[in-house]
Short mmCIF file of C-alpha atoms and ligand atoms in Angstrom, two decimals:
data_model
loop_
_atom_site.label_atom_id
_atom_site.label_comp_id
_atom_site.label_asym_id
_atom_site.label_seq_id
_atom_site.Cartn_x
_atom_site.Cartn_y
_atom_site.Cartn_z
CA MET A 1 0.02 -0.11 0.33
CA MET A 2 1.35 3.31 -0.93
CA ASN A 3 1.13 6.52 1.56
CA ASN A 4 3.76 9.21 1.00
CA PRO A 5 2.64 11.52 -1.64
CA GLU A 6 5.95 13.03 -1.61
CA THR A 7 7.07 9.89 -2.88
CA CYS A 8 4.30 8.13 -4.51
CA TRP A 9 3.64 8.18 -8.32
CA ASP A 10 1.20 7.16 -10.62
CA ILE A 11 3.84 6.34 -12.78
CA VAL A 12 7.81 6.35 -12.81
CA VAL A 13 9.46 6.64 -15.80
CA ILE A 14 13.27 5.22 -15.63
CA GLY A 15 15.13 6.78 -18.02
CA ALA A 16 15.31 10.41 -19.54
CA GLY A 17 16.33 9.70 -23.20
CA PRO A 18 13.78 9.98 -26.48
CA ALA A 19 11.80 6.99 -25.11
CA GLY A 20 11.41 7.99 -21.45
CA LEU A 21 10.92 11.73 -22.27
CA THR A 22 8.25 10.63 -25.01
CA ALA A 23 6.53 8.69 -22.37
CA ALA A 24 6.53 11.85 -19.99
CA LEU A 25 4.83 14.16 -22.31
CA TYR A 26 2.14 11.73 -22.96
CA LEU A 27 1.74 10.35 -19.36
CA ALA A 28 1.71 14.16 -17.97
CA ARG A 29 -0.83 14.93 -21.02
CA TYR A 30 -3.03 12.10 -19.62
CA ARG A 31 -2.98 13.96 -16.42
CA ARG A 32 -0.93 11.19 -14.67
CA LYS A 33 1.45 11.99 -11.66
CA VAL A 34 4.66 11.05 -13.34
CA LEU A 35 8.07 11.12 -12.24
CA VAL A 36 11.37 10.51 -14.67
CA VAL A 37 14.08 9.21 -12.81
CA HIS A 38 17.53 9.18 -14.66
CA ASP A 39 21.31 8.74 -14.36
CA GLY A 40 22.59 11.16 -16.83
CA ASN A 41 23.64 8.74 -19.31
CA SER A 42 20.97 9.16 -22.62
CA ARG A 43 23.01 7.71 -25.70
CA ALA A 44 21.28 10.82 -27.39
CA LEU A 45 23.44 13.06 -25.16
CA ARG A 46 26.21 11.85 -27.12
CA ILE A 47 24.87 12.56 -30.76
CA PRO A 48 26.82 15.42 -32.21
CA THR A 49 24.27 16.15 -34.79
CA THR A 50 21.24 13.85 -35.89
CA HIS A 51 20.22 14.20 -39.29
CA ASN A 52 17.41 11.61 -39.39
CA ALA A 53 15.30 12.52 -36.43
CA PRO A 54 12.09 13.60 -38.72
CA GLY A 55 11.06 17.00 -38.29
CA PHE A 56 14.59 18.64 -38.27
CA PRO A 57 15.50 19.18 -41.85
CA GLU A 58 18.71 21.02 -40.69
CA GLY A 59 19.87 18.25 -38.10
CA ILE A 60 19.84 18.79 -34.27
CA ASP A 61 22.43 18.20 -31.59
CA GLY A 62 21.44 15.53 -29.23
CA PRO A 63 21.78 17.31 -25.90
CA LEU A 64 19.72 20.17 -27.52
CA LEU A 65 17.06 17.76 -28.68
CA ILE A 66 17.15 15.99 -24.97
CA GLU A 67 16.54 19.67 -23.37
CA ARG A 68 13.72 20.41 -25.47
CA MET A 69 11.95 17.03 -24.58
CA SER A 70 12.90 17.44 -21.10
CA ARG A 71 11.21 21.10 -21.34
CA HIS A 72 8.12 19.80 -23.18
CA ALA A 73 7.55 17.07 -20.99
CA ALA A 74 7.94 19.31 -17.80
CA ALA A 75 5.33 22.05 -19.30
CA TYR A 76 2.60 19.58 -18.72
CA GLY A 77 3.68 18.78 -15.14
CA ALA A 78 6.29 15.95 -15.47
CA CYS A 79 8.81 15.70 -12.69
CA THR A 80 12.54 14.82 -13.16
CA GLN A 81 15.00 13.68 -10.49
CA GLU A 82 18.63 12.80 -11.11
CA ALA A 83 19.65 9.38 -9.45
CA GLU A 84 20.55 5.70 -10.53
CA ILE A 85 18.18 3.17 -9.38
CA ILE A 86 19.42 0.07 -8.33
CA ASP A 87 16.65 -2.06 -7.01
CA ILE A 88 13.02 -2.45 -7.95
CA GLU A 89 10.25 -4.64 -6.13
CA ARG A 90 6.58 -5.23 -7.06
CA SER A 91 4.20 -5.90 -4.34
CA ALA A 92 0.08 -6.44 -4.94
CA ASP A 93 -0.60 -3.30 -6.05
CA SER A 94 2.62 -1.17 -6.19
CA PHE A 95 6.15 -0.88 -7.32
CA ARG A 96 9.08 0.36 -5.01
CA MET A 97 12.29 1.94 -6.43
CA ARG A 98 15.49 2.44 -4.52
CA SER A 99 18.38 4.34 -5.53
CA SER A 100 22.33 4.26 -5.06
CA ASP A 101 22.23 7.07 -2.67
CA GLY A 102 19.20 5.87 -0.68
CA ARG A 103 16.25 7.56 -1.91
CA VAL A 104 13.14 5.62 -2.58
CA TRP A 105 9.99 6.13 -4.77
CA GLU A 106 6.85 4.27 -5.27
CA SER A 107 4.19 4.20 -7.90
CA ARG A 108 1.32 2.23 -9.39
CA ALA A 109 3.00 1.28 -12.43
CA VAL A 110 6.94 1.69 -14.13
CA VAL A 111 7.84 2.63 -17.89
CA LEU A 112 11.22 1.18 -18.32
CA ALA A 113 13.42 3.26 -20.62
CA SER A 114 16.62 2.50 -19.51
CA GLY A 115 18.51 2.12 -23.13
CA ILE A 116 21.99 0.14 -23.76
CA LEU A 117 25.54 0.57 -23.43
CA LEU A 118 27.99 0.28 -26.40
CA ASN A 119 31.03 -1.59 -26.08
CA GLN A 120 33.41 1.11 -27.07
CA VAL A 121 37.03 1.08 -28.66
CA ASP A 122 39.62 1.30 -26.08
CA LEU A 123 40.38 5.00 -26.11
CA ALA A 124 40.77 7.40 -23.04
CA GLU A 125 37.07 8.65 -22.57
CA ASP A 126 38.16 12.58 -23.31
CA VAL A 127 39.90 11.36 -26.60
CA HIS A 128 36.91 8.83 -27.32
CA ASP A 129 34.59 11.93 -27.06
CA ALA A 130 36.25 14.32 -28.92
CA ALA A 131 36.41 12.15 -31.96
CA LEU A 132 33.14 11.17 -31.80
CA ARG A 133 32.10 15.33 -31.75
CA ALA A 134 34.46 15.37 -34.78
CA GLY A 135 32.62 12.80 -36.52
CA VAL A 136 35.72 10.34 -37.13
CA LEU A 137 34.38 7.58 -34.93
CA ARG A 138 30.91 6.72 -35.19
CA TYR A 139 28.85 3.81 -34.06
CA CYS A 140 25.80 3.82 -36.23
CA PRO A 141 25.97 3.59 -39.91
CA ILE A 142 22.01 3.60 -40.17
CA CYS A 143 22.41 7.31 -38.30
CA ASP A 144 25.11 8.63 -40.23
CA GLY A 145 26.45 6.69 -43.04
CA PHE A 146 24.93 9.24 -45.17
CA GLU A 147 27.53 11.63 -43.85
CA HIS A 148 30.48 9.44 -45.21
CA THR A 149 29.50 9.08 -48.86
CA ASP A 150 32.33 8.30 -50.77
CA GLN A 151 34.88 8.44 -47.65
CA ARG A 152 37.31 6.04 -47.22
CA ILE A 153 35.43 4.00 -44.19
CA GLY A 154 36.94 1.42 -41.54
CA VAL A 155 34.88 -0.94 -39.90
CA ILE A 156 36.20 -2.59 -36.52
CA GLY A 157 35.24 -6.15 -35.65
CA CYS A 158 36.37 -8.83 -38.08
CA ASP A 159 33.35 -11.27 -37.62
CA SER A 160 29.70 -11.65 -38.73
CA ASP A 161 28.66 -8.46 -37.03
CA GLY A 162 31.40 -6.27 -38.47
CA ALA A 163 30.96 -8.24 -42.14
CA ALA A 164 27.12 -7.35 -41.65
CA GLU A 165 28.26 -3.67 -40.69
CA ALA A 166 30.79 -3.18 -43.50
CA LEU A 167 28.16 -4.57 -46.23
CA PHE A 168 25.41 -2.31 -45.27
CA LEU A 169 27.89 0.94 -45.09
CA ARG A 170 28.96 -0.13 -48.92
CA GLN A 171 25.86 1.34 -50.30
CA TYR A 172 27.67 4.57 -49.02
CA SER A 173 31.34 4.30 -50.59
CA PRO A 174 33.44 1.79 -52.62
CA ASP A 175 36.20 2.41 -50.16
CA ILE A 176 35.71 -0.08 -47.26
CA THR A 177 38.09 -1.98 -44.84
CA LEU A 178 37.21 -4.34 -42.31
CA MET A 179 39.69 -5.06 -39.80
CA PRO A 180 39.88 -7.31 -36.56
CA LEU A 181 39.84 -6.29 -32.89
CA SER A 182 42.36 -9.00 -31.90
CA HIS A 183 41.79 -11.94 -34.72
CA PRO A 184 39.42 -12.50 -37.84
CA ALA A 185 36.70 -14.68 -37.29
CA LEU A 186 34.83 -14.67 -40.67
CA SER A 187 33.35 -17.90 -42.44
CA GLU A 188 34.68 -18.92 -45.84
CA GLU A 189 31.06 -17.72 -47.31
CA GLN A 190 31.34 -14.09 -45.23
CA ALA A 191 34.95 -13.75 -46.67
CA SER A 192 33.67 -14.38 -50.27
CA GLU A 193 30.78 -12.14 -50.12
CA LEU A 194 32.95 -9.30 -48.57
CA ALA A 195 35.49 -10.07 -51.32
CA ARG A 196 32.62 -9.90 -54.11
CA ALA A 197 31.33 -6.53 -52.78
CA GLY A 198 35.09 -5.11 -53.03
CA ILE A 199 35.40 -4.83 -49.22
CA VAL A 200 39.01 -5.21 -48.16
CA VAL A 201 39.91 -7.24 -45.25
CA LYS A 202 42.91 -7.04 -42.71
CA THR A 203 44.14 -9.77 -40.37
CA GLY A 204 46.54 -7.96 -37.97
CA ALA A 205 45.35 -7.26 -34.67
CA LEU A 206 44.48 -3.67 -33.85
CA HIS A 207 47.44 -2.03 -31.66
CA ALA A 208 46.27 1.76 -31.77
CA LEU A 209 43.99 4.35 -32.76
CA ASN A 210 44.90 8.00 -33.40
CA PRO A 211 42.07 10.26 -34.07
CA GLY A 212 42.66 13.60 -35.48
CA PRO A 213 40.49 16.32 -36.83
CA ASP A 214 40.15 15.18 -40.15
CA GLY A 215 40.24 11.44 -40.13
CA MET A 216 41.42 8.42 -37.69
CA GLU A 217 45.00 6.72 -38.16
CA VAL A 218 44.63 3.03 -37.27
CA HIS A 219 47.70 0.74 -36.37
CA LEU A 220 47.40 -2.75 -37.38
CA GLU A 221 49.63 -5.33 -36.52
CA GLY A 222 51.84 -6.38 -39.37
CA GLU A 223 51.19 -2.99 -41.16
CA ALA A 224 54.32 -1.02 -42.16
CA ALA A 225 52.60 2.23 -41.70
CA PRO A 226 49.30 3.06 -40.30
CA LEU A 227 46.18 3.38 -42.31
CA LEU A 228 44.35 6.24 -42.54
CA PHE A 229 40.28 6.41 -42.74
CA GLY A 230 37.98 9.52 -43.13
CA VAL A 231 35.77 7.87 -40.29
CA ILE A 232 36.11 4.58 -38.48
CA TYR A 233 32.99 2.36 -37.18
CA PRO A 234 33.41 -0.24 -34.62
CA ALA A 235 31.20 -3.22 -34.96
CA LEU A 236 31.66 -4.28 -31.16
CA GLY A 237 28.01 -4.87 -30.03
CA SER A 238 26.08 -3.43 -26.99
CA ARG A 239 25.00 -4.32 -23.61
CA PRO A 240 21.25 -3.48 -22.87
CA ARG A 241 20.59 -1.80 -19.68
CA ALA A 242 18.39 -4.49 -18.36
CA GLU A 243 19.27 -5.39 -15.11
CA LEU A 244 15.87 -3.77 -13.60
CA ALA A 245 13.96 -5.61 -15.98
CA VAL A 246 15.35 -9.08 -14.61
CA ARG A 247 14.64 -7.68 -11.18
CA ILE A 248 11.14 -7.22 -12.11
CA GLY A 249 10.73 -10.64 -13.45
CA ILE A 250 11.03 -9.82 -17.14
CA GLU A 251 12.59 -12.72 -19.18
CA LEU A 252 14.99 -11.48 -21.75
CA GLU A 253 15.64 -12.23 -25.59
CA ALA A 254 18.59 -13.92 -26.46
CA GLU A 255 20.86 -10.36 -27.15
CA GLY A 256 19.74 -9.29 -23.35
CA CYS A 257 17.00 -7.16 -24.49
CA VAL A 258 13.26 -6.74 -23.23
CA PRO A 259 10.65 -8.27 -25.74
CA VAL A 260 8.94 -6.35 -27.68
CA HIS A 261 5.50 -7.03 -26.14
CA SER A 262 6.58 -5.50 -22.92
CA ILE A 263 5.99 -2.24 -24.48
CA ARG A 264 2.29 -3.05 -24.04
CA GLY A 265 2.95 -4.17 -20.53
CA ARG A 266 2.41 -8.07 -21.46
CA CYS A 267 5.56 -9.63 -19.74
CA VAL A 268 4.93 -8.06 -16.21
CA PRO A 269 1.67 -6.40 -15.20
CA GLY A 270 2.31 -2.97 -14.57
CA VAL A 271 5.75 -2.54 -16.51
CA PHE A 272 5.95 -0.97 -19.76
CA ALA A 273 9.30 -0.86 -21.76
CA ALA A 274 10.28 1.53 -24.39
CA GLY A 275 13.39 2.53 -26.49
CA ASP A 276 16.49 0.76 -27.16
CA VAL A 277 16.41 -1.62 -24.31
CA VAL A 278 13.45 -3.21 -26.11
CA GLU A 279 14.80 -5.76 -28.86
CA GLY A 280 14.37 -3.68 -32.38
CA LEU A 281 16.31 -0.80 -34.30
CA ASP A 282 18.22 1.32 -31.80
CA GLN A 283 16.91 4.94 -33.21
CA ILE A 284 15.56 8.08 -31.81
CA SER A 285 12.26 7.88 -33.83
CA VAL A 286 11.68 4.11 -32.82
CA ALA A 287 12.23 5.35 -28.79
CA MET A 288 9.65 8.01 -29.37
CA GLY A 289 7.05 5.65 -31.03
CA HIS A 290 7.72 3.26 -28.23
CA GLY A 291 7.42 5.75 -25.62
CA ALA A 292 3.87 6.84 -26.98
CA LEU A 293 2.75 3.25 -27.34
CA ALA A 294 4.15 2.29 -23.49
CA ALA A 295 2.65 5.61 -21.88
CA THR A 296 -0.79 4.78 -23.37
CA SER A 297 -0.69 1.23 -22.49
CA ALA A 298 0.22 2.30 -19.10
CA HIS A 299 -2.42 4.77 -18.76
CA ASN A 300 -4.85 2.34 -19.87
CA TRP A 301 -3.95 -0.52 -17.80
CA LEU A 302 -3.99 2.29 -14.63
CA ARG A 303 -7.70 3.22 -16.10
CA GLU A 304 -8.44 -0.81 -16.10
CA GLN A 305 -7.47 -1.33 -12.55
CA ASP A 306 -9.53 1.92 -11.45
CA ARG A 307 -12.55 0.35 -13.62
CA GLN A 308 -12.78 3.39 -15.62
CA THR A 309 -12.98 1.30 -18.96
CA LEU A 310 -16.13 -0.28 -20.84
CA GLN A 311 -14.30 -4.05 -20.43
CA ALA A 312 -13.13 -3.32 -16.80
CA ALA A 313 -16.77 -2.23 -16.03
CA CYS A 314 -18.34 -5.55 -17.69
C1 FAD B 401 27.01 8.95 -30.96
C2 FAD B 401 25.67 8.30 -31.17
C3 FAD B 401 24.92 8.78 -32.43
C4 FAD B 401 23.93 8.70 -32.60
N1 FAD B 401 22.91 9.16 -33.80
C5 FAD B 401 21.73 8.81 -33.70
C6 FAD B 401 21.18 9.43 -35.00
O1 FAD B 401 21.59 10.10 -35.57
N2 FAD B 401 19.75 9.13 -35.01
C7 FAD B 401 19.18 8.30 -34.22
O2 FAD B 401 17.94 7.80 -34.54
N3 FAD B 401 19.62 7.86 -33.56
C8 FAD B 401 20.80 7.78 -32.84
N4 FAD B 401 21.54 7.25 -32.06
C9 FAD B 401 21.06 6.47 -31.31
C10 FAD B 401 20.24 7.03 -30.29
O3 FAD B 401 21.03 7.82 -29.23
C11 FAD B 401 19.43 6.06 -29.39
O4 FAD B 401 18.48 5.12 -29.95
C12 FAD B 401 18.41 6.66 -28.42
O5 FAD B 401 19.00 7.47 -27.44
C13 FAD B 401 17.64 6.02 -27.42
O6 FAD B 401 16.73 6.40 -26.55
P1 FAD B 401 16.54 5.55 -24.99
O7 FAD B 401 15.52 6.55 -24.52
O8 FAD B 401 15.82 4.28 -25.32
O9 FAD B 401 17.77 5.22 -24.68
P2 FAD B 401 18.74 6.40 -24.13
O10 FAD B 401 18.94 7.82 -25.01
O11 FAD B 401 20.25 5.78 -24.23
O12 FAD B 401 18.30 6.82 -22.42
C14 FAD B 401 18.59 5.94 -21.45
C15 FAD B 401 18.10 6.65 -20.09
O13 FAD B 401 18.00 5.60 -19.40
C16 FAD B 401 18.39 6.15 -18.02
N5 FAD B 401 18.91 5.10 -17.18
C17 FAD B 401 19.38 3.38 -17.68
N6 FAD B 401 19.74 2.92 -16.46
C18 FAD B 401 19.13 3.62 -15.42
C19 FAD B 401 19.05 3.23 -13.77
N7 FAD B 401 19.32 2.04 -13.16
N8 FAD B 401 18.74 4.30 -13.16
C20 FAD B 401 18.42 5.58 -13.62
N9 FAD B 401 18.51 5.74 -15.01
C21 FAD B 401 18.92 5.00 -15.85
C22 FAD B 401 19.86 6.64 -18.73
O14 FAD B 401 20.07 7.90 -17.74
C23 FAD B 401 18.91 7.49 -19.73
O15 FAD B 401 18.57 8.82 -19.11
C24 FAD B 401 23.14 7.65 -32.02
C25 FAD B 401 23.84 7.28 -30.55
C26 FAD B 401 25.08 7.56 -30.08
C27 FAD B 401 25.66 6.79 -29.10
#
């Protein structure tokens, strides 16, 4: 039973990225008492400029998009607090969340929009982020392959994921090189498909990356001189931030993501997932769509609990 009005909410949204902030906007406009809790790690905050977010033909910087989305949700009454949630428990009619600094919140429903973490290349954090901002290090060909049309492109990760990424990028440039992080792990079939597409495959392990303002130097074992690329795409996978989903009883997909039907709350009653943490295409527009669906499902679920729907009244 929930009792303290200061810490009790209709819905707590975990995450302040495009998914969580869209959910918060919709929920606030459904006149729900909604709190967003986040630990400041939205991937969108790392986007220098996105050119595929619909409605922004000149592109928009990730931090500016997040600032506008936060302001939009707040304008309708959504509250935000910064904290890392480390525990979540479900009782008969509520959820209880605890943060690493000991704060506690209770809510009737939860939207889980906790995103993913990228597996990054080995560079000091400040060097890594400067390379991201300069656009010489990229992680998402769907997002920004277009911006590198006809450039010399390197892909790191000489396995099936790297091969798929290299073949995807071939649409943008004839000059693609696939390089292993440590050793190549390609099947014969993959190797011949890459050869057919004119993609160069290197076999020497990656020794070092040296980003500059106009490109990235790659030092490979066995190469006399560094290779120079306009941009590098590491294809090293990601880790969904799904620990809280597991704690609350959601069974994950093989890749560690939350299943798609959790968007509609069909895994655990009262828990609605959205965005990158859900299995699918990791994109801003998808995260926003999930956020709208999860929020509406959560609102309708609460209406059902309160016997405010036709179905519930029968
Ligand atoms: C460099 C880069 C460039 C990109 N470019 C594009 C692009 O051009 N176009 C595009 O569509 N996409 C792009 N993306 C992908 C895009 O950023 C993501 O798809 C999008 O941010 C997903 O939104 P989300 O809300 O699901 O997750 P995120 O934006 O990652 O937000 C997750 C939220 O959950 C919070 N959180 C997680 N766990 C906890 C916890 N335990 N307690 C509290 N808070 C928690 C985090 O603090 C964060 O607020 C890019 C990503 C990167 C890294």
